[in-house]
mmCIF file of C-alpha atoms and ligand atoms in Angstrom:
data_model
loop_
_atom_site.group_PDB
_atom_site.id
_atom_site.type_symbol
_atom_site.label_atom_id
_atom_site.label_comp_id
_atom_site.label_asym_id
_atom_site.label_seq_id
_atom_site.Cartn_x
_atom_site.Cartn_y
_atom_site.Cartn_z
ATOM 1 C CA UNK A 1 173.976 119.484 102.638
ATOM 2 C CA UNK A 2 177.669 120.709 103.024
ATOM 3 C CA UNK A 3 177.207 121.685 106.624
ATOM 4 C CA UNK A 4 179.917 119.631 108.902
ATOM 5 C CA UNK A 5 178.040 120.520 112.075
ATOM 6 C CA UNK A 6 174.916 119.415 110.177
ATOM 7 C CA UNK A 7 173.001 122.453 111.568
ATOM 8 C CA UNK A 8 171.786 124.162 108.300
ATOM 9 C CA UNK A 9 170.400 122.267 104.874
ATOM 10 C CA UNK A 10 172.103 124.533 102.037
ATOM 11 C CA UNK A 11 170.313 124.316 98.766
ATOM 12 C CA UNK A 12 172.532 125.557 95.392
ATOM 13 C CA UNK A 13 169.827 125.344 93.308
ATOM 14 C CA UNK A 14 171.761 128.221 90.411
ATOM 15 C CA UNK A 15 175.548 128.663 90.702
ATOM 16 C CA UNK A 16 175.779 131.956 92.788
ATOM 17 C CA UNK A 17 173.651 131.410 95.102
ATOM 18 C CA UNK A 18 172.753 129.299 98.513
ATOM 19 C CA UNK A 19 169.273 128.799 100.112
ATOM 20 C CA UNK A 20 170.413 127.856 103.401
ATOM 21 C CA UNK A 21 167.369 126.291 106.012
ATOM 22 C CA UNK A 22 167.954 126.127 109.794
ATOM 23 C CA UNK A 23 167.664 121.858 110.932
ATOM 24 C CA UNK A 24 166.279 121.605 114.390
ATOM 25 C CA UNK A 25 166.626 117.567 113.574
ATOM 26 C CA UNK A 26 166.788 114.907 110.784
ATOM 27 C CA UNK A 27 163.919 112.367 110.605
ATOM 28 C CA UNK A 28 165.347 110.609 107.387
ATOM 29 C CA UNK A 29 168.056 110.513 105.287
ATOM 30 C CA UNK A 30 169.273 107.661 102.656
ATOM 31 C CA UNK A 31 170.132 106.850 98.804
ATOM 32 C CA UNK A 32 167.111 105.233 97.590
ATOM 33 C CA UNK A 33 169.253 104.077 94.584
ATOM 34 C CA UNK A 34 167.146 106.247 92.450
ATOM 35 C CA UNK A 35 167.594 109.851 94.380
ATOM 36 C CA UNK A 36 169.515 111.389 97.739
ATOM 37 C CA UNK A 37 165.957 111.334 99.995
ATOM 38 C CA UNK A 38 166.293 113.869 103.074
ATOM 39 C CA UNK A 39 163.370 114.938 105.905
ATOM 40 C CA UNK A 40 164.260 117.044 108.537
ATOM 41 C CA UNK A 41 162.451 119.499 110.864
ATOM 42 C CA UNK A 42 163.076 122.910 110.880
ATOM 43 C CA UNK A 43 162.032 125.752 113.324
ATOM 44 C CA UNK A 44 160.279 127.542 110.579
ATOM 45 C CA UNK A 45 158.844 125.939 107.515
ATOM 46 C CA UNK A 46 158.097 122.347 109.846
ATOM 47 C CA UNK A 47 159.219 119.618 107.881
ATOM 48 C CA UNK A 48 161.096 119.433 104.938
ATOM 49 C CA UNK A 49 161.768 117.217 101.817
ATOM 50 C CA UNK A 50 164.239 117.599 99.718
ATOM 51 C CA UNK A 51 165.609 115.203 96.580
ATOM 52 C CA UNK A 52 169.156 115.120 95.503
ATOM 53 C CA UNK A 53 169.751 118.795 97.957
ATOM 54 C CA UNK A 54 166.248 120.254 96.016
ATOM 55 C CA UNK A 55 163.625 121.380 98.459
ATOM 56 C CA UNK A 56 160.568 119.694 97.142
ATOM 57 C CA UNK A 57 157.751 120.306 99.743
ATOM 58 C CA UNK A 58 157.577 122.500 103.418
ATOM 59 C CA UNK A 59 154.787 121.964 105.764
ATOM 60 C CA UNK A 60 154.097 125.248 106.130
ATOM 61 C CA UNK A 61 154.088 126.600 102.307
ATOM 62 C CA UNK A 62 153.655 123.368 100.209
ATOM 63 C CA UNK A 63 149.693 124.486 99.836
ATOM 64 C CA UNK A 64 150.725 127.424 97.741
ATOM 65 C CA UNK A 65 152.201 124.839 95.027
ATOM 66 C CA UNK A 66 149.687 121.985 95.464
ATOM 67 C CA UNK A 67 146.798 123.904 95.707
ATOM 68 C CA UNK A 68 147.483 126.135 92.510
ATOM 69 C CA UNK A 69 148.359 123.119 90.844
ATOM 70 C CA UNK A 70 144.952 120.792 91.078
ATOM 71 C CA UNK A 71 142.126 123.416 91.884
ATOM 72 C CA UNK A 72 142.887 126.008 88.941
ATOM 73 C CA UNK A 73 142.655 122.576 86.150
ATOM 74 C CA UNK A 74 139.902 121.197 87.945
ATOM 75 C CA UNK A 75 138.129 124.397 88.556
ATOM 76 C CA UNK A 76 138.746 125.350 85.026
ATOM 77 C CA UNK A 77 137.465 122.248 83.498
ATOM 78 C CA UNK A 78 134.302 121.469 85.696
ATOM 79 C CA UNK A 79 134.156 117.689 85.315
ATOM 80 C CA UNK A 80 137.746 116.219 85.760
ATOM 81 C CA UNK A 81 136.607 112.250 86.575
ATOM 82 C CA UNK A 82 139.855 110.651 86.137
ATOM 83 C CA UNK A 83 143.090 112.342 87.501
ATOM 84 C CA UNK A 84 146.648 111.314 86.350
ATOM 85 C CA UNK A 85 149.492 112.245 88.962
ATOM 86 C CA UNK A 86 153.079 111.548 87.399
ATOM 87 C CA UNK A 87 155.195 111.725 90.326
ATOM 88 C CA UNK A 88 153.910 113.918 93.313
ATOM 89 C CA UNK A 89 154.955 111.289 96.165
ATOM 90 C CA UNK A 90 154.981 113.055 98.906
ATOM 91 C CA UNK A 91 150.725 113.081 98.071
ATOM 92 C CA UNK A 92 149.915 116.826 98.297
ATOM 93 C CA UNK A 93 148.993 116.792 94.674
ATOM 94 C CA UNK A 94 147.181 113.969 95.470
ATOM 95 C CA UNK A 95 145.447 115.284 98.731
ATOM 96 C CA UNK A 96 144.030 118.478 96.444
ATOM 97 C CA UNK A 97 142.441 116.886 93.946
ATOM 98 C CA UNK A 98 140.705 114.188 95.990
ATOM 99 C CA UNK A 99 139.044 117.161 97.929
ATOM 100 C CA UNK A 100 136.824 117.387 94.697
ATOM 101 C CA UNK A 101 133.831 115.186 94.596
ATOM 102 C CA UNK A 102 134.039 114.963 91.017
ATOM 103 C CA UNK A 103 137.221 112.854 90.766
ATOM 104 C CA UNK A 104 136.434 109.354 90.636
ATOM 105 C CA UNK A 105 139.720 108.087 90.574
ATOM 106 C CA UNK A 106 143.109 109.314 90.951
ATOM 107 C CA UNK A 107 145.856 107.084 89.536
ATOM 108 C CA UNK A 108 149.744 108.123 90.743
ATOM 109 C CA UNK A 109 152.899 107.076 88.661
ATOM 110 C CA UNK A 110 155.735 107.618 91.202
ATOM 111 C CA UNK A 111 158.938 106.056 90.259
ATOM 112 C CA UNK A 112 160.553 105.874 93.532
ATOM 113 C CA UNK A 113 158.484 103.814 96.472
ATOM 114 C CA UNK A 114 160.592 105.262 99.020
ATOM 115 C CA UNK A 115 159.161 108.839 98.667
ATOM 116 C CA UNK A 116 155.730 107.687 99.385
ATOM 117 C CA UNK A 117 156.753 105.588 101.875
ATOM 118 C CA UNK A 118 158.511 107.797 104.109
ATOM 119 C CA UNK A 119 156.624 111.179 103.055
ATOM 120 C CA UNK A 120 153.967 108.483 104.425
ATOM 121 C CA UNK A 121 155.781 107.731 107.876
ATOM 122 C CA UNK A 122 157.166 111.037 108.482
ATOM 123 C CA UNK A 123 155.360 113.949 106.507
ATOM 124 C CA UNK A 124 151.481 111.600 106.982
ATOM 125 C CA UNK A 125 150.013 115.703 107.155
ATOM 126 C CA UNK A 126 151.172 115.940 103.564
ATOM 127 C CA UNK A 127 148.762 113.584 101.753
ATOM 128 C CA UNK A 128 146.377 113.614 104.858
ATOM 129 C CA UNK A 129 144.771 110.531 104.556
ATOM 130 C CA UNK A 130 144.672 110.498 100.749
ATOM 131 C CA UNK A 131 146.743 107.890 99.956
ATOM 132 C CA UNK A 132 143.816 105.045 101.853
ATOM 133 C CA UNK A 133 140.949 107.027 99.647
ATOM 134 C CA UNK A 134 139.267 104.196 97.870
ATOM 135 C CA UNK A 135 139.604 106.265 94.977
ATOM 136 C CA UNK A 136 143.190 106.367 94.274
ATOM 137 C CA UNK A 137 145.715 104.116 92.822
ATOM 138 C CA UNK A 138 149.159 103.686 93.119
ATOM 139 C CA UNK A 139 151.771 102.595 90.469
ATOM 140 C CA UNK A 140 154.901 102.339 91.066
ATOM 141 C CA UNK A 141 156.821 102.885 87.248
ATOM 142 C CA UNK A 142 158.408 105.769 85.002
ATOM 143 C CA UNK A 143 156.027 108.445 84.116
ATOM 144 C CA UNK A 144 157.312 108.232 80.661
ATOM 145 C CA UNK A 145 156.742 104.365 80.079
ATOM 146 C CA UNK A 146 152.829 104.458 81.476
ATOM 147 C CA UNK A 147 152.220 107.494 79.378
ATOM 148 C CA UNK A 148 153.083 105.306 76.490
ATOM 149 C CA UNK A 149 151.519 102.591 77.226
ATOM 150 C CA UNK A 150 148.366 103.013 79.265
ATOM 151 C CA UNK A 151 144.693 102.193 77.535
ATOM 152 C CA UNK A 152 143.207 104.713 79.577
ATOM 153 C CA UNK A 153 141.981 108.085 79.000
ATOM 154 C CA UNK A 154 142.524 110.710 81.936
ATOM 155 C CA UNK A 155 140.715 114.141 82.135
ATOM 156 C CA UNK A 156 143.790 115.939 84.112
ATOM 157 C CA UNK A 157 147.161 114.749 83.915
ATOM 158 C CA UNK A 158 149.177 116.905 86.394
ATOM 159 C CA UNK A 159 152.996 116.132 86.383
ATOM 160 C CA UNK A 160 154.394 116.968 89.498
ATOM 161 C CA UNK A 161 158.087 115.525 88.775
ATOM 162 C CA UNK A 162 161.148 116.911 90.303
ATOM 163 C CA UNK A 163 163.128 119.468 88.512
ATOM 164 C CA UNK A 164 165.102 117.796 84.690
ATOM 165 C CA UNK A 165 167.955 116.204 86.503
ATOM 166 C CA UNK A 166 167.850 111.583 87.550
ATOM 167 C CA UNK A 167 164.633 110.144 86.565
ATOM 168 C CA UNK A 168 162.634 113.265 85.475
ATOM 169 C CA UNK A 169 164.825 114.451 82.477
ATOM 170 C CA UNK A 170 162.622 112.532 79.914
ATOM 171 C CA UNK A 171 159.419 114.392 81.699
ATOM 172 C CA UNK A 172 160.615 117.437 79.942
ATOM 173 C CA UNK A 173 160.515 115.897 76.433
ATOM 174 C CA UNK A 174 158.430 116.613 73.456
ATOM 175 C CA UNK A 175 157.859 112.723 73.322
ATOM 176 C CA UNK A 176 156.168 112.239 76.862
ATOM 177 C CA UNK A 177 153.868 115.278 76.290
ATOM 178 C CA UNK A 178 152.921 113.848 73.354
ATOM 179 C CA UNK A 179 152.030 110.474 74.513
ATOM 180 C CA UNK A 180 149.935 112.694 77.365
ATOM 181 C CA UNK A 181 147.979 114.250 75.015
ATOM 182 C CA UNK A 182 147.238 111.196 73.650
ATOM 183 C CA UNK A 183 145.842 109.404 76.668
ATOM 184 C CA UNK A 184 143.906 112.865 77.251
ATOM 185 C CA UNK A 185 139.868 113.376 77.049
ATOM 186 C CA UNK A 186 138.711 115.673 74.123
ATOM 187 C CA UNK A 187 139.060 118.688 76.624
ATOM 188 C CA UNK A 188 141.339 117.194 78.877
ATOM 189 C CA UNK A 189 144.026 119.152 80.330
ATOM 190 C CA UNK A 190 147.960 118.700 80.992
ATOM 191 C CA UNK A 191 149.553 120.859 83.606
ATOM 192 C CA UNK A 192 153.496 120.385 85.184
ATOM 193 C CA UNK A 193 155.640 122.110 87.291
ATOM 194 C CA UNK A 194 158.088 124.313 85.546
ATOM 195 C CA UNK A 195 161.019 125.965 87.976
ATOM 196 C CA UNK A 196 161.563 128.994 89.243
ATOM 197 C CA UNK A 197 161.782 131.231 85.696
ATOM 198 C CA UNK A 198 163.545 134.175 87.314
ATOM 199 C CA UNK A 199 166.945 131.416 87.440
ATOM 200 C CA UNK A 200 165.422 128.975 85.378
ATOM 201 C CA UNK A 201 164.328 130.899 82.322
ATOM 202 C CA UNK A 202 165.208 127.829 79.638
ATOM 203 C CA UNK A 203 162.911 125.341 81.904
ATOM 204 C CA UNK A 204 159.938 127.898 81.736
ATOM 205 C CA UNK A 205 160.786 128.962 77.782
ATOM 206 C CA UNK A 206 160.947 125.764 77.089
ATOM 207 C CA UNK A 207 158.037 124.246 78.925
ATOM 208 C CA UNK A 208 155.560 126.617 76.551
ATOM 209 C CA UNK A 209 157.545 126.170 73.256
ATOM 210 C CA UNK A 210 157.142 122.046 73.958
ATOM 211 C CA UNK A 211 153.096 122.649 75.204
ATOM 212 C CA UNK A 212 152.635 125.401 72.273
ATOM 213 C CA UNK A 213 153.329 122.959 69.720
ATOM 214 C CA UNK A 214 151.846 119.894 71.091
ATOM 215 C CA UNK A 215 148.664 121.349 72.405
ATOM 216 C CA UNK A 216 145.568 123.097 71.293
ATOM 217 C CA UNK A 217 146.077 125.722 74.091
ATOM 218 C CA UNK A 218 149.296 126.187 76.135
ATOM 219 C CA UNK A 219 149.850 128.754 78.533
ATOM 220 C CA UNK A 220 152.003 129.098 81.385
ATOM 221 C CA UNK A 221 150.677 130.542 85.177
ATOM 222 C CA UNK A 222 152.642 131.400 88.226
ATOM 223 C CA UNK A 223 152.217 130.652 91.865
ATOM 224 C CA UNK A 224 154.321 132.164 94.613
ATOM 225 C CA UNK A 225 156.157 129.265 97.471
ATOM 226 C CA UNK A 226 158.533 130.851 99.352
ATOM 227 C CA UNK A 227 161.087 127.925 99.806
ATOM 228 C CA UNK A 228 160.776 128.085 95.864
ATOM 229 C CA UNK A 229 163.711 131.035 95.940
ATOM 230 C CA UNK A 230 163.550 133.802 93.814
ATOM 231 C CA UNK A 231 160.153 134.880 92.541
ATOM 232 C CA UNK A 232 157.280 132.966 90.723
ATOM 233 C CA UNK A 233 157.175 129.018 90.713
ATOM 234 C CA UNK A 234 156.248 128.307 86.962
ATOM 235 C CA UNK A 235 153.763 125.902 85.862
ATOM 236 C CA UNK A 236 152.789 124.665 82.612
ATOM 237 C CA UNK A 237 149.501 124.452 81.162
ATOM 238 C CA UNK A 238 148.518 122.249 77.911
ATOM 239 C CA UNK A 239 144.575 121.679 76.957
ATOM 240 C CA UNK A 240 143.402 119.428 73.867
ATOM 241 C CA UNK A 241 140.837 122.393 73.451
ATOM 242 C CA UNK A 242 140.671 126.274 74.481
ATOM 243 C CA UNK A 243 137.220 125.373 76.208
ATOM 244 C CA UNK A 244 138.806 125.090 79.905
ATOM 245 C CA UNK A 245 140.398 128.644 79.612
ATOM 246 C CA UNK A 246 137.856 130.280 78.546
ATOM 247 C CA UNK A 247 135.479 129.389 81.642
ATOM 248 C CA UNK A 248 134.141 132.512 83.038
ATOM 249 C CA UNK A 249 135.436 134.168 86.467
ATOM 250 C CA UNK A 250 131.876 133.883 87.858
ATOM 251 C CA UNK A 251 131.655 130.201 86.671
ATOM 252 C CA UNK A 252 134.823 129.703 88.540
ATOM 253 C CA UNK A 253 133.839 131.168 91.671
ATOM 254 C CA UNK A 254 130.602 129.099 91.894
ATOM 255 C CA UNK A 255 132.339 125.664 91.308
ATOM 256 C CA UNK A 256 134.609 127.245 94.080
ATOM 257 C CA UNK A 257 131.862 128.208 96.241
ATOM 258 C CA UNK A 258 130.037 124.563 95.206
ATOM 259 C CA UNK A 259 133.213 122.507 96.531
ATOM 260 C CA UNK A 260 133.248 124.337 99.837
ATOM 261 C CA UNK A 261 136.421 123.692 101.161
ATOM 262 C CA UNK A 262 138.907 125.904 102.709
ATOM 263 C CA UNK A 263 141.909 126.502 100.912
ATOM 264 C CA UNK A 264 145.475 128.105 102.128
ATOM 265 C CA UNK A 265 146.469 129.909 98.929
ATOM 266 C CA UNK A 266 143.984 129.286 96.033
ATOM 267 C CA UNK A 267 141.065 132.070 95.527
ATOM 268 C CA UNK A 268 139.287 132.650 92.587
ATOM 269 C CA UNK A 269 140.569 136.215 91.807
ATOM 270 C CA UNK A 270 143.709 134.239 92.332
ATOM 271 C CA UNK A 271 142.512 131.709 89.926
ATOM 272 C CA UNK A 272 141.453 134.675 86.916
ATOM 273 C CA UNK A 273 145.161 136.282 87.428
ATOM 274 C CA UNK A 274 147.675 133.435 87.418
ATOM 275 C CA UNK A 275 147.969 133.488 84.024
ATOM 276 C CA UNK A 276 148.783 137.031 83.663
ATOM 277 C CA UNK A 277 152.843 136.980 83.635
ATOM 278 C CA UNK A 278 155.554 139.900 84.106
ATOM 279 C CA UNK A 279 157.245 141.256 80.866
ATOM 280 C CA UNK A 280 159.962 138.716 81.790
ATOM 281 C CA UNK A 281 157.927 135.902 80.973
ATOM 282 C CA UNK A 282 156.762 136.670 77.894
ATOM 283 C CA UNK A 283 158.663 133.907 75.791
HETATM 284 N N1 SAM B 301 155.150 117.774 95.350
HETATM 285 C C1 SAM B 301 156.524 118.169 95.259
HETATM 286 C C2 SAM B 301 156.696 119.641 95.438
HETATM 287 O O1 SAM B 301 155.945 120.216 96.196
HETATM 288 O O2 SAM B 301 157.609 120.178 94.786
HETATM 289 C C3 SAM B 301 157.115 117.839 93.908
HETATM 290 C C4 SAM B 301 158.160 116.891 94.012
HETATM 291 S S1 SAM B 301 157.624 115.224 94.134
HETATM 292 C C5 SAM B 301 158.389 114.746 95.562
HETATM 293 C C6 SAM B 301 158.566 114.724 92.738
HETATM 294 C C7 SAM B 301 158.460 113.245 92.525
HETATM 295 O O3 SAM B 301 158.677 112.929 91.141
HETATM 296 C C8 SAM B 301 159.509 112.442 93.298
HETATM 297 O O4 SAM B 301 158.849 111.647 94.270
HETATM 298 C C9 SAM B 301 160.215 111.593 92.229
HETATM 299 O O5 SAM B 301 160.508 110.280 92.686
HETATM 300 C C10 SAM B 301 159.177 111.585 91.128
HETATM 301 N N2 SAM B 301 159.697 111.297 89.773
HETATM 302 C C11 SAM B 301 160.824 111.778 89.197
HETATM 303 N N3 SAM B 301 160.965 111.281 87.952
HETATM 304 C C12 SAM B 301 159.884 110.467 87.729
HETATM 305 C C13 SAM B 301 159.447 109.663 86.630
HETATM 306 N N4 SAM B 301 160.176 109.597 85.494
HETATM 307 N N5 SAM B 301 158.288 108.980 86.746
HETATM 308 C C14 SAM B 301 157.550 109.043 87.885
HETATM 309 N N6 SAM B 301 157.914 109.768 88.977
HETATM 310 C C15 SAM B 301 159.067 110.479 88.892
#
């Protein structure tokens, strides 16, 4: 945030250019040690976190990411019990896939307490109630280390890290998706945000060249959050089998129909076309 008169959050996510977001006021703002931690309010998108001058999460379009990322595994694979969240403090992730009465328990690795404590205290609409679910768990660690050394087997991993720079650069690694296959259920499924790939086109290339090699069935889909500048927000898709794919569109829309909740973003004809991908994806 370069701004002297501290009026506008500027975010230089790709050399040339500046997302710049009006602040009506800042609610938090520190070093946790690990990562520069900022939440302000803005007269738009509500509140706003962003980590080391990334916009993470908006109030207003953070459903568009969180949603796409938990109901189109989940929906795919039709019996995700056990949920693994690497990262994903600020508990949207976490609020989306404890909206399925399937999950029995839903385990977070966050490395940095601070995010969940103060998405907690000033973004509480975020994870909306989520993190005092008797099903969830808390850990605080590195992603990479519990992958490696966890007994337990998880049906959905979803890795909702920030983008490769401070403590997520080892989440992009062909080691850490290897140990999360491992810890995966026969058809268990990995999925992971994967940047922007209109201005991050090695993250996205890279992403399904790592998941393609590790994975029975890799894939990439696309969701659209406008605070995510500049087209498609990327995610990553890895399955130890091509069975969740391959679920039928009606099957799809009756699980849909059978959870019966309201969603912001997520449909099922959404659901059948995220995968297909402009000529400019096609790694
Ligand atoms: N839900 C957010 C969004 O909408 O974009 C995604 C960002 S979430 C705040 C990213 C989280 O990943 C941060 O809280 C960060 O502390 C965490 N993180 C980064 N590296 C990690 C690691 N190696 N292990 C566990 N958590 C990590």
């Amino acid at each position: 945030m370069n701004d002297p008169t501290n009026r506008w959050f500027a975010e230089t996510l790709h050399g040339s250019y500046e997302q710049r977001l009006e602040i009506s006021d800042i609610l938090y703002r520190s070093k946790s040690g690990l990562q520069d931690i900022i939440i302000f309010e803005t007269p738009f998108f509500g509140k706003v976190l962003a980590l080391d001058g990334i916009v993470q999460t908006t109030e207003r379009d953070e459903a568009c990411y969180h949603e796409m990322l938990a109901h189109v595994p989940i929906l795919a694979h039709g019996d995700v019990r056990e949920a693994l969240i690497i990262g994903g403090g600020d508990g949207g992730a976490l609020r989306e896939v404890l909206r399925h009465g399937s999950v029995d328990r839903a385990t977070m690795v966050e490395i940095d307490h601070t995010v969940v404590d103060i998405c907690l205290e000033h973004m509480p609409g975020l994870s909306d109630g989520a993190f005092h679910d008797p099903r969830f768990d808390l850990v605080i660690a590195d992603g990479v280390k519990f992958v490696k050394e966890t007994a337990h087997k998880f049906d959905l991993i979803i890795v909702d890290s920030t983008d490769p720079i401070g403590p997520s650069v080892q989440l992009f690694s062909d080691e850490f998706y290897t140990d999360c296959r491992n810890i995966l259920t026969d058809d268990g499924i990995v999925v992971c945000q994967s940047g922007v790939s209109f201005v991050q086109e090695e993250e996205a290339r890279g992403t399904l060249s790592r998941l393609t090699k590790i994975y029975a069935d890799a894939a990439l889909y696309v969701t659209q959050v406008p605070t995510y500048s500049f087209g498609f927000m990327t995610l990553g898709w890895g399955a130890n089998s091509n069975r969740a794919r391959s679920t039928d569109d009606a099957t799809i829309r009756s699980r849909f129909e059978k959870a019966s909740f309201a969603t912001k973003y997520y449909t099922p004809e959404i659901h059948a076309a995220c995968f297909a991908l402009p000529a400019y994806m096609r790694y």
